[in-house]
XYZ file of C-alpha atoms in Angstrom:
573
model
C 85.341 157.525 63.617
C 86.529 159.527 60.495
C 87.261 162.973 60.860
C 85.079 165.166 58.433
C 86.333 166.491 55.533
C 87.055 170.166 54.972
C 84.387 172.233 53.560
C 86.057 173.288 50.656
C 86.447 169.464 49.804
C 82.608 169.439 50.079
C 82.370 171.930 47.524
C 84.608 170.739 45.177
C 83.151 166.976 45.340
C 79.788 169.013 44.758
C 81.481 171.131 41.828
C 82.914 167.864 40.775
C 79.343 165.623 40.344
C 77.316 168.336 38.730
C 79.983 168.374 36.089
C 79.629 164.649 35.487
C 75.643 165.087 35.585
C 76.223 167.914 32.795
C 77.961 165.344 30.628
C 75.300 162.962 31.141
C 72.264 165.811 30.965
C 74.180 166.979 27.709
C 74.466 163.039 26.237
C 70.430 162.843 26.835
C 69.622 166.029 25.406
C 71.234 165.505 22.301
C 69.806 162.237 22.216
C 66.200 163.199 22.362
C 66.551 166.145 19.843
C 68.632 163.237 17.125
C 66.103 160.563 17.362
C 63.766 159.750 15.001
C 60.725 157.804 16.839
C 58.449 159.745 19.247
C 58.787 157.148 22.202
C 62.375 158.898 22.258
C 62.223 162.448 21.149
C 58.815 162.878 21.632
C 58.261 161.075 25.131
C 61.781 160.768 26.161
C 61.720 157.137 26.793
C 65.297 157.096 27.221
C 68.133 156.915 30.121
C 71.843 157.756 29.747
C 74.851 157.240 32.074
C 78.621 157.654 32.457
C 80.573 154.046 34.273
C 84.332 154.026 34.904
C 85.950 150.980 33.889
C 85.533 148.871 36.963
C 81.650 149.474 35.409
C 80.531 151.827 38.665
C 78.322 154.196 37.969
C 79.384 157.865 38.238
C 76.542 159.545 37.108
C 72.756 159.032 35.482
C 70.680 161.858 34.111
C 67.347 162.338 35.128
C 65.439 160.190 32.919
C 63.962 156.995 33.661
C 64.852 155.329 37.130
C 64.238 151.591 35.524
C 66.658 152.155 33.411
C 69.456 152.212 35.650
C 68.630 148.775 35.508
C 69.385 148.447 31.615
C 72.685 150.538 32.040
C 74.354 148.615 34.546
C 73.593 145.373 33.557
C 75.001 146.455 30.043
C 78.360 147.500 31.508
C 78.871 144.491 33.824
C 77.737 141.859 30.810
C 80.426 143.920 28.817
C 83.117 143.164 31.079
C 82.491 139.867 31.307
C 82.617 139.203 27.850
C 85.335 141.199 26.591
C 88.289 142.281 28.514
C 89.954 145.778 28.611
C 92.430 145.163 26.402
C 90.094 143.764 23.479
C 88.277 147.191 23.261
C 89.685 149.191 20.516
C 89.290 153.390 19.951
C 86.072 153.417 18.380
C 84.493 150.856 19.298
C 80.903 150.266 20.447
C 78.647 147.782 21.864
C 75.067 146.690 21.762
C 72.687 144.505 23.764
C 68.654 144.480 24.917
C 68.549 140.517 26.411
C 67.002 140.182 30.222
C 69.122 136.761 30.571
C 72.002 137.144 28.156
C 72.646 140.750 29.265
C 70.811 141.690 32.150
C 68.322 143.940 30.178
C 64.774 144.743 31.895
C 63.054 143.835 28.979
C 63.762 143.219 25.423
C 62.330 146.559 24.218
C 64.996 148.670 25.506
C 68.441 148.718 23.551
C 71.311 149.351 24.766
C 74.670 151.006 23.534
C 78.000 151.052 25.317
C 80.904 152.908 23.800
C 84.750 152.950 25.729
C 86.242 155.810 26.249
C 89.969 155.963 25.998
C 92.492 157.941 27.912
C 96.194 157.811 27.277
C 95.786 154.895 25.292
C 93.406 152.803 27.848
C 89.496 152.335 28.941
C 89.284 154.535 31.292
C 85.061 155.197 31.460
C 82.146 154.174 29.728
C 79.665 156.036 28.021
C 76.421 154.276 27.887
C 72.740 154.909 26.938
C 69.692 153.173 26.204
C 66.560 153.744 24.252
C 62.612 152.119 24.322
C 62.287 151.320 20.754
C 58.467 151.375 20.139
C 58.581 147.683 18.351
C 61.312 144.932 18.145
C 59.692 142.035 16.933
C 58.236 139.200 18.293
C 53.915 137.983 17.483
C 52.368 141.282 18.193
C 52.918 144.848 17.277
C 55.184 146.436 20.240
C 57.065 143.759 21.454
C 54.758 144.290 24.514
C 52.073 141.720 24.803
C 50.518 140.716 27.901
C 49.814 137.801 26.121
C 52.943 136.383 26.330
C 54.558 133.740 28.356
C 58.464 133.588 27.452
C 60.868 136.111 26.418
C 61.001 133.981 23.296
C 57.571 136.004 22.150
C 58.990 139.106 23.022
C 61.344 139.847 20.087
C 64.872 139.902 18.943
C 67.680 138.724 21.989
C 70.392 140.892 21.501
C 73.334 139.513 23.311
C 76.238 141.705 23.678
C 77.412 141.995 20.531
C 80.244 144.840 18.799
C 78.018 146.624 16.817
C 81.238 149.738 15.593
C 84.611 148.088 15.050
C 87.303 150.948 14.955
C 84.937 153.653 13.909
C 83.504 151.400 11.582
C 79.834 150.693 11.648
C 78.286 147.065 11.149
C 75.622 148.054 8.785
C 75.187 144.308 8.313
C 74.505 143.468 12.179
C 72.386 147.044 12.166
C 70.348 145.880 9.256
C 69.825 142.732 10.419
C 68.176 143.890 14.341
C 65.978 147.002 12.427
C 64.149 144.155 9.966
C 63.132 142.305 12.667
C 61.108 145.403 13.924
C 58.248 146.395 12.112
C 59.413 149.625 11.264
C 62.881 149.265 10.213
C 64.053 152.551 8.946
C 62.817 154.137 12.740
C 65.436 151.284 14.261
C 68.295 152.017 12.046
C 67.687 156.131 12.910
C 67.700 155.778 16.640
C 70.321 153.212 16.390
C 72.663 155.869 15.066
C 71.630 158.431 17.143
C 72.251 156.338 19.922
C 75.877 155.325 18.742
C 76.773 159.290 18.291
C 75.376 160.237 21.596
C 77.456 158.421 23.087
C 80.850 158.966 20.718
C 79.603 162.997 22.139
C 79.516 161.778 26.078
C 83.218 160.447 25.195
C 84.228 163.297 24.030
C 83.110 165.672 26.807
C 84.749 163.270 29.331
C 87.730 163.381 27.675
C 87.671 167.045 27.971
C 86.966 167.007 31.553
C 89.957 164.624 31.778
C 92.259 166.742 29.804
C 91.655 169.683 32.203
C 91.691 168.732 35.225
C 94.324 165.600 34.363
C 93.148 161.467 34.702
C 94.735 161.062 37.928
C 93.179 164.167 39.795
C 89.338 163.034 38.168
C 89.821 159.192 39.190
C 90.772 160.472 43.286
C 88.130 162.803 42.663
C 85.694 159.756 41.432
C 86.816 157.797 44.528
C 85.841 160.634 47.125
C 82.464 161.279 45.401
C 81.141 157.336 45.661
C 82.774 157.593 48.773
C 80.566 160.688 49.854
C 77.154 158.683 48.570
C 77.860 155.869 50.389
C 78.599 157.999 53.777
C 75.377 160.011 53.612
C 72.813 157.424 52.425
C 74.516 155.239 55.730
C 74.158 158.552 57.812
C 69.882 158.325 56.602
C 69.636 155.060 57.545
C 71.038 155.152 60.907
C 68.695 158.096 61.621
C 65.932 155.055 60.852
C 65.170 153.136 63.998
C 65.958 149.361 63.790
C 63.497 146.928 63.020
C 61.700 145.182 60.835
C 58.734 146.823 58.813
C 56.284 144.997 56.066
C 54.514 146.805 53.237
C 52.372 145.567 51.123
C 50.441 146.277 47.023
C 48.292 144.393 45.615
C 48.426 143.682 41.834
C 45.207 142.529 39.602
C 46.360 139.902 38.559
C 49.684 138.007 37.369
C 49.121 138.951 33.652
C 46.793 136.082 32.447
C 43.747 137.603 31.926
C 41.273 136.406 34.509
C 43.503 135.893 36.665
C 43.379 136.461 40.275
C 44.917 139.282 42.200
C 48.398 138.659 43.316
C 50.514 140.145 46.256
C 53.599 142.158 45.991
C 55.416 141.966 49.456
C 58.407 144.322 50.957
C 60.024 143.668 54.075
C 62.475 146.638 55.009
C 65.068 145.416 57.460
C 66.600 148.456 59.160
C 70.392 147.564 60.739
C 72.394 150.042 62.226
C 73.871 151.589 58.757
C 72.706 148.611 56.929
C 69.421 148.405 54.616
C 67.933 145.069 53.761
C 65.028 144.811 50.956
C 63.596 141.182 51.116
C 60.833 140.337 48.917
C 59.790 137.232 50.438
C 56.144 136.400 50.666
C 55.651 138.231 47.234
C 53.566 136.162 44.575
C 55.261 133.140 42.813
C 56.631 133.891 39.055
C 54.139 135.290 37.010
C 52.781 133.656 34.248
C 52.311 136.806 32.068
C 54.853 139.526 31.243
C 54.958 141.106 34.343
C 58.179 139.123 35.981
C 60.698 141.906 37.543
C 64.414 140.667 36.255
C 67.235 141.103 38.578
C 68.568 144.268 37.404
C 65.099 146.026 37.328
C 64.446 145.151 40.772
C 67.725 146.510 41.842
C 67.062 149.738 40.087
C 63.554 149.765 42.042
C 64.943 149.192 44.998
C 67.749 152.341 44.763
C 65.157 154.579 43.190
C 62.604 153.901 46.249
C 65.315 154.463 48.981
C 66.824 157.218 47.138
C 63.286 159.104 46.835
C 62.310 158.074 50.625
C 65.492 159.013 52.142
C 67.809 161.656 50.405
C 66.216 162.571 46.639
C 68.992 164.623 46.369
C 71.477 162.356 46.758
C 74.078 161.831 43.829
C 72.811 158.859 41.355
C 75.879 156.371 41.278
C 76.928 153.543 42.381
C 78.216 154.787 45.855
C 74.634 154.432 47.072
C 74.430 150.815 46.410
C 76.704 149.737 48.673
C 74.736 150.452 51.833
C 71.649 148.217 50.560
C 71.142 144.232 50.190
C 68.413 143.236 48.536
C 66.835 140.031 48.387
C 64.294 138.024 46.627
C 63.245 134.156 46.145
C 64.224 132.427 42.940
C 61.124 131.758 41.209
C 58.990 134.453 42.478
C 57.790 137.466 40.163
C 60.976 139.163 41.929
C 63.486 136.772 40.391
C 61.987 134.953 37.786
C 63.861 132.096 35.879
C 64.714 131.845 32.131
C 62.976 131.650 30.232
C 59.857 134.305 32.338
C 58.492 136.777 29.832
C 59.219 140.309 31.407
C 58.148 142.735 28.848
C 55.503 144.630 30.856
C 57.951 144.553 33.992
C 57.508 148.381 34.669
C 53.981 147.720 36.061
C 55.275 145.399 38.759
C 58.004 147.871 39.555
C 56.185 150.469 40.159
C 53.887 148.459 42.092
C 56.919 147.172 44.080
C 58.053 150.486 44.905
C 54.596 151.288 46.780
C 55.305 148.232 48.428
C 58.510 149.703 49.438
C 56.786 153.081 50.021
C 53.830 151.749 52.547
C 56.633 149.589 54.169
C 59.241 152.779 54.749
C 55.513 154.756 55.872
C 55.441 153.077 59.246
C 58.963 154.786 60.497
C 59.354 157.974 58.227
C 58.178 161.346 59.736
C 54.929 162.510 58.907
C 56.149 164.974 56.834
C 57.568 162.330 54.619
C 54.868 160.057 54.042
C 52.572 159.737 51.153
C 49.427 157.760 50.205
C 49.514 155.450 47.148
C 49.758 156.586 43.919
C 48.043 155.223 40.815
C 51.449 152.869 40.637
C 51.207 151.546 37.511
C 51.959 152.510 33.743
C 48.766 152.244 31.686
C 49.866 151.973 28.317
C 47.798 151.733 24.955
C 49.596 150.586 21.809
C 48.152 150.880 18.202
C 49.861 149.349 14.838
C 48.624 148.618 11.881
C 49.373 149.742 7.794
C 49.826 152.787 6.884
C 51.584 154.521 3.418
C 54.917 153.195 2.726
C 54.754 150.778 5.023
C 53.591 150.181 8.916
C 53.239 152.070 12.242
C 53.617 151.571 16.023
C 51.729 153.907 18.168
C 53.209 153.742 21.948
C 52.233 155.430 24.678
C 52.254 155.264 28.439
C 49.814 157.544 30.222
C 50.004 158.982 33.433
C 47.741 159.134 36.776
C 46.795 160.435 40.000
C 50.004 160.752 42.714
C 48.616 160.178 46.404
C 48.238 163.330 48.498
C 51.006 163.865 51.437
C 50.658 165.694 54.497
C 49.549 169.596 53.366
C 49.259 168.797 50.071
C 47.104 167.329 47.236
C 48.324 164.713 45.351
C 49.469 165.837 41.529
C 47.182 165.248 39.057
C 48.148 163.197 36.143
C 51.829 162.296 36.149
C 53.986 159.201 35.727
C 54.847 157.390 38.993
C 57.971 156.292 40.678
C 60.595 154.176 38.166
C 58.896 156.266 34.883
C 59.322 159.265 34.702
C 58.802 159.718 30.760
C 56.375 162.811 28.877
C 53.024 162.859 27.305
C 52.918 162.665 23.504
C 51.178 165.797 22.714
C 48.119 165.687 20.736
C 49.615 167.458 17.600
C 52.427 164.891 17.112
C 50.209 161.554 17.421
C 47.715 163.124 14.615
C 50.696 164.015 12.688
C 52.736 160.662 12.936
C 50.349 158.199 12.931
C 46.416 157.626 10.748
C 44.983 158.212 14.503
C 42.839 160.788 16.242
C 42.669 162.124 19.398
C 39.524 162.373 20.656
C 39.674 163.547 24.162
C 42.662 164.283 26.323
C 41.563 165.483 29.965
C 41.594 164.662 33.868
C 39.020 162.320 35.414
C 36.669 163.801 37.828
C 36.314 162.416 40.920
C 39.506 160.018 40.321
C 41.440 161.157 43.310
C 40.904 160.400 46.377
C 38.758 161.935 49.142
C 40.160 163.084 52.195
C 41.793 166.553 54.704
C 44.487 166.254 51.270
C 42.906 164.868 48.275
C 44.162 162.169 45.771
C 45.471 163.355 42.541
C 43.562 162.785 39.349
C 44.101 160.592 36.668
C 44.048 160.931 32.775
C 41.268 160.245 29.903
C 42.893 159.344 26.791
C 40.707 158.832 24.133
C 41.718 157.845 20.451
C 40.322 156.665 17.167
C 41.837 155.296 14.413
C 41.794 156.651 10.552
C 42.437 153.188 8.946
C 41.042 149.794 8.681
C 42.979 146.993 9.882
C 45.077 148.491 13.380
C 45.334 146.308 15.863
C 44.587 147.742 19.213
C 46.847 146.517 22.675
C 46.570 147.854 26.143
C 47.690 147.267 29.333
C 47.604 148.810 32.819
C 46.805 148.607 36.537
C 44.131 149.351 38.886
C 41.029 147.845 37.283
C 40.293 145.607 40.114
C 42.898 146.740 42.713
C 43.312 150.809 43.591
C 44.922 153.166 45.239
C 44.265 152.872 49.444
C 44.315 155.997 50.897
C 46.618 156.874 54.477
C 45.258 158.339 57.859
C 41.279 157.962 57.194
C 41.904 158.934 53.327
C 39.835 157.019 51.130
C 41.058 155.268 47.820
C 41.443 156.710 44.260
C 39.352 155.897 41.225
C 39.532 152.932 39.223
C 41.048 152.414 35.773
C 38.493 151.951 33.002
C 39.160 150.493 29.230
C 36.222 150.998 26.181
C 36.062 150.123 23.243
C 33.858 151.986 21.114
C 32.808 154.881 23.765
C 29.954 156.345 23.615
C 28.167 154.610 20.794
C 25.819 151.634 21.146
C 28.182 149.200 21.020
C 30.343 150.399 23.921
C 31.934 147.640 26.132
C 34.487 147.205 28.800
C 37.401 145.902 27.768
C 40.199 143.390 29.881
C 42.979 144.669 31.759
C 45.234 143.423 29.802
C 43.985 143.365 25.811
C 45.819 142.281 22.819
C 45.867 143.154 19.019
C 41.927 143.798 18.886
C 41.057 144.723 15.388
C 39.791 148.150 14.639
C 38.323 149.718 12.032
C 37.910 153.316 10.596
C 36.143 155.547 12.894
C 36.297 152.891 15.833
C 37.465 154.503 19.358
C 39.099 153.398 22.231
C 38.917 154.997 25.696
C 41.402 154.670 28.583
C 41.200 156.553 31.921
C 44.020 155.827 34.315
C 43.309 155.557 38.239
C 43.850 158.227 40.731
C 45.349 158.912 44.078
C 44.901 157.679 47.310
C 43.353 160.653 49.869
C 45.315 161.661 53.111
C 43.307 162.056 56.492
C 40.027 162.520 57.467
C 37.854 163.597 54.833
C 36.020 165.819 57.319
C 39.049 167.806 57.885
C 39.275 169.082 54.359
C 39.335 172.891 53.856
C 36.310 174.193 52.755
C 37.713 176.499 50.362
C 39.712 173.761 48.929
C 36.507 171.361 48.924
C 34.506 174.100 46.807
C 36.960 174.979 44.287
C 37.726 171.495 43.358
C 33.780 170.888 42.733
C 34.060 174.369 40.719
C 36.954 173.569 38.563
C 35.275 170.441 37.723
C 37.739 167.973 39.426
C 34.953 166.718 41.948
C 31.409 166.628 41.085
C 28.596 167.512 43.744
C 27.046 164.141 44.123
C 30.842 162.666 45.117
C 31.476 165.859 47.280
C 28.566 165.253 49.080
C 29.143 161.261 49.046
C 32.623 161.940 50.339
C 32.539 164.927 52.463
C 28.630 165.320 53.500
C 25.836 167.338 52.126
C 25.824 169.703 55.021
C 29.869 170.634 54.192
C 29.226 170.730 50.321
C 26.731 173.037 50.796
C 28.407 175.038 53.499
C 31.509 175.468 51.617
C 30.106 176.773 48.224
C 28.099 179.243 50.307
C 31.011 181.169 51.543
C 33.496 180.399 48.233
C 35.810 183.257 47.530
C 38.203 183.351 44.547
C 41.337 182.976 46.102
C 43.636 186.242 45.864
């Protein structure tokens, strides 16, 4: 066995990756405050990450899990393509494509920029961004409807979009007009290309001070490190075999029946194995998970089960095999539409998640969450041209031993922020109606379910086309130890008025007119243990603060308890 390290070589590693996370954290900060759409600076739908020139990854900010995904599969389809010595000072790359560049989905664009050191490659700087609309039938790039990546806008292969400091304007012209909203594309495109020309810069500092050869051994012990500690929390994991399971509503085709997303965790010694056999055959909607987004599902899940504080890069990959059938909605083949891919993912994780329940501690175990990203997408005409509205709304997080779920947040692989009220009314001929927490979404049980969200717009315009999507309609959140299941996702058209209806899981480009709303409200939480066990001070002051209404208290928790509990409330001190 290896001797340990020193301490002090513990520190400095630790010194060491919080200065490469400060690049990164500085590269995504300036990219959110440059961009132009909201998805980006607004939302934050955006990743960034520093690679050495083998393409590992040293270091990811803490953006979006999925796309990890997006940001390796850039770098490796880059060194494929071009060798070292074909990359020039100044130069910069671009790609989105799931199959020609092992993109998630064809939304999210990438940039890669080299950065030189004494005359070489030495690291990468790379980011990506979720442009609200590239192309493709319907506004967002995003449709449910779709069947093949061909309907879900432009395939960027990787392609040199900044040739020795000089900008393609021609190749950049060409990707923003097949968006519909052009001049948004060409702004984030550029912010995109600086952010990274900054994350150069500040590595080359680093380098400069602490000299190339001293950061590369330094590089070396820190993925060493990862690897040595995530094998450490595995062998702590007794062997065996363990099966999880989530069910999805359907495989994208509306109508369709549920399907079954299937995790078997194979625990080896030091080893990890992540087999997906048994999950549902290739889906013939968007929802197909490519390669590199179930790889990035797979590290986020065991990263968050096992060690969330363990460095993001690529020396935790090393300790995990993963495995899925070719053909299945886990490895789909060309030409599987994947657009809405971050549904199954997070679905996937939970499968991951009730699989890893059966042999963590207590402590760490968790009822499902909503697992899903409900999204509602509006475009239509607006002054000087057209606009896509994007959002993806948040829900209830299960409830874990001593503690509540949390109410309306994103779950596991997004991670991205609400669009505040003030900036959709501002940016787009849209109002927002209501914004607010659905009672009696989470939950019941000793540690209730976390709520999900009511979102509820109208437009200002004639003519916007209305698209949704989401999970949990048909197939919600079980609860863990006696807890009982979260709420249900609901989408209306037209709330409140006579001519309210439910609308499909999935929905797309559904005309709307002046004055005509659309409701969505997002599932909730599973519940954790017996419902009987639930504090009554707890139990009254959610039916106080509105989060759970009388009749479901005393559905949930009995009559006798409601009453009980409200009798002897005291404002907590």
């Amino acid at each position: 066995m290896t001797p340990p390290r020193p301490a002090a070589d513990a520190i400095a590693m630790e010194v060491f990756a919080n200065r490469l996370l400060s690049i990164t954290e500085e590269m995504g900060n300036v990219l959110v405050r440059a961009s132009f759409s909201t998805n980006i600076k607004e939302r934050k739908d955006c990743s960034v990450g520093m690679f050495d020139w083998r393409g590992r990854c040293l270091a990811q900010a803490a953006h979006m899990p999925m796309h990890l995904g997006s940001l390796m599969g850039s770098v490796v389809t880059l060194l494929e393509r071009y060798t070292l010595d074909r990359m020039k000072p100044g130069d910069a790359f671009i790609c989105n494509d799931v199959f020609l560049a092992r993109g998630t989905h064809q939304p999210d664009i990438n940039i890669i920029t080299p950065v030189f050191v004494d005359g070489r490659v030495a690291f990468f700087a790379v980011n990506t961004g979720h442009h609200s609309d590239v192309g493709g039938p319907n506004p967002g790039s995003m449709s449910q409807s779709a069947r093949t990546i061909f309907e879900e806008g432009i395939r960027i292969p990787i392609m040199k979009i900044v040739r020795e400091g000089e900008l393609d304007t021609d190749l950049l012209e060409m990707i923003a007009h097949n968006s519909r909203e052009p001049a948004e594309r060409i702004l984030d495109l550029r912010a995109q290309i600086a952010v990274n020309e900054r994350g150069a810069e500040l590595m080359q500092r680093l380098v400069a001070t602490d000299g190339l050869p001293a950061v590369e051994a330094a590089v070396e012990a820190l993925l060493a490190y990862t690897g040595r500690r995530l094998r450490a929390r595995i062998a702590a994991l007794p062997d065996g075999d363990y099966v999880g399971e989530r069910w999805m509503d359907s495989d994208g085709v509306p109508g369709g029946e549920p399907i079954l997303l299937r995790a078997r965790v194979a625990v080896r010694g030091e080893d990890l194995l992540l087999d997906f056999e048994g999950s549902a055959a290739q889906a013939r909607g968007a929802l197909n998970i490519a390669t590199n987004a179930l790889e990035a599902t797979c590290y986020y899940a065991v990263k968050a089960l096992l060690d969330p504080e363990l460095p993001a890069n690529s020396g935790l990959f090393e300790a995990i095999r993963i495995s899925a059938p070719e053909g299945s909605i886990c490895n789909p083949r060309f030409p599987a539409a994947t657009a809405a891919r971050a549904i199954s993912c997070n679905r996937l994780a939970a499968a991951i998640f009730d699989a890893m329940n059966r042999i963590l501690p207590p402590e760490r175990r968790m009822a499902h969450s909503h697992d899903s990203v409900p999204a509602l997408l509006v475009s239509g005409q607006r002054r000087g041209g057209t606009y896509v509205y994007l959002e993806t709304i948040g829900g209830g997080a299960g409830a874990r031993l001593g503690a509540d779920g949390a109410e309306a947040v994103q779950m596991h692989v997004t991670n991205s922020s609400n669009l505040p009220a003030e900036a959709l009314e501002i940016e787009y001929p849209l109002l927002v109606d209501e914004y607010a927490l659905v009672a009696d979404s989470g939950g019941a049980g000793q540690w209730r379910g976390g709520l999900g969200i009511a979102r509820q717009i109208s437009s200002r315009v004639d003519g916007s086309l209305l698209t949704a999507r989401g999970e949990g309609h048909v197939k919600v959140a079980p609860g863990l130890d006696g807890g009982l299941p979260g709420g249900r996702a609901l989408l209306l058209i037209a709330p409140g008025t006579a001519d309210e209806r439910l609308l499909p899981t999935a929905t797309t480009a559904l005309p709307m007119t002046a004055g005509l709303g659309v409701r969505m409200e997002t599932p909730g939480g599973g519940g954790m243990g017996d419902p009987a066990k639930r504090d009554p001070m707890a139990l009254a002051a959610d039916i106080l603060d509105g989060k759970v209404s009388r009749e479901a208290a005393e559905r949930d928790y009995g009559a006798t308890r409601v009453a009980e509990a409200l009798r002897h409330w005291k404002e907590p001190t």
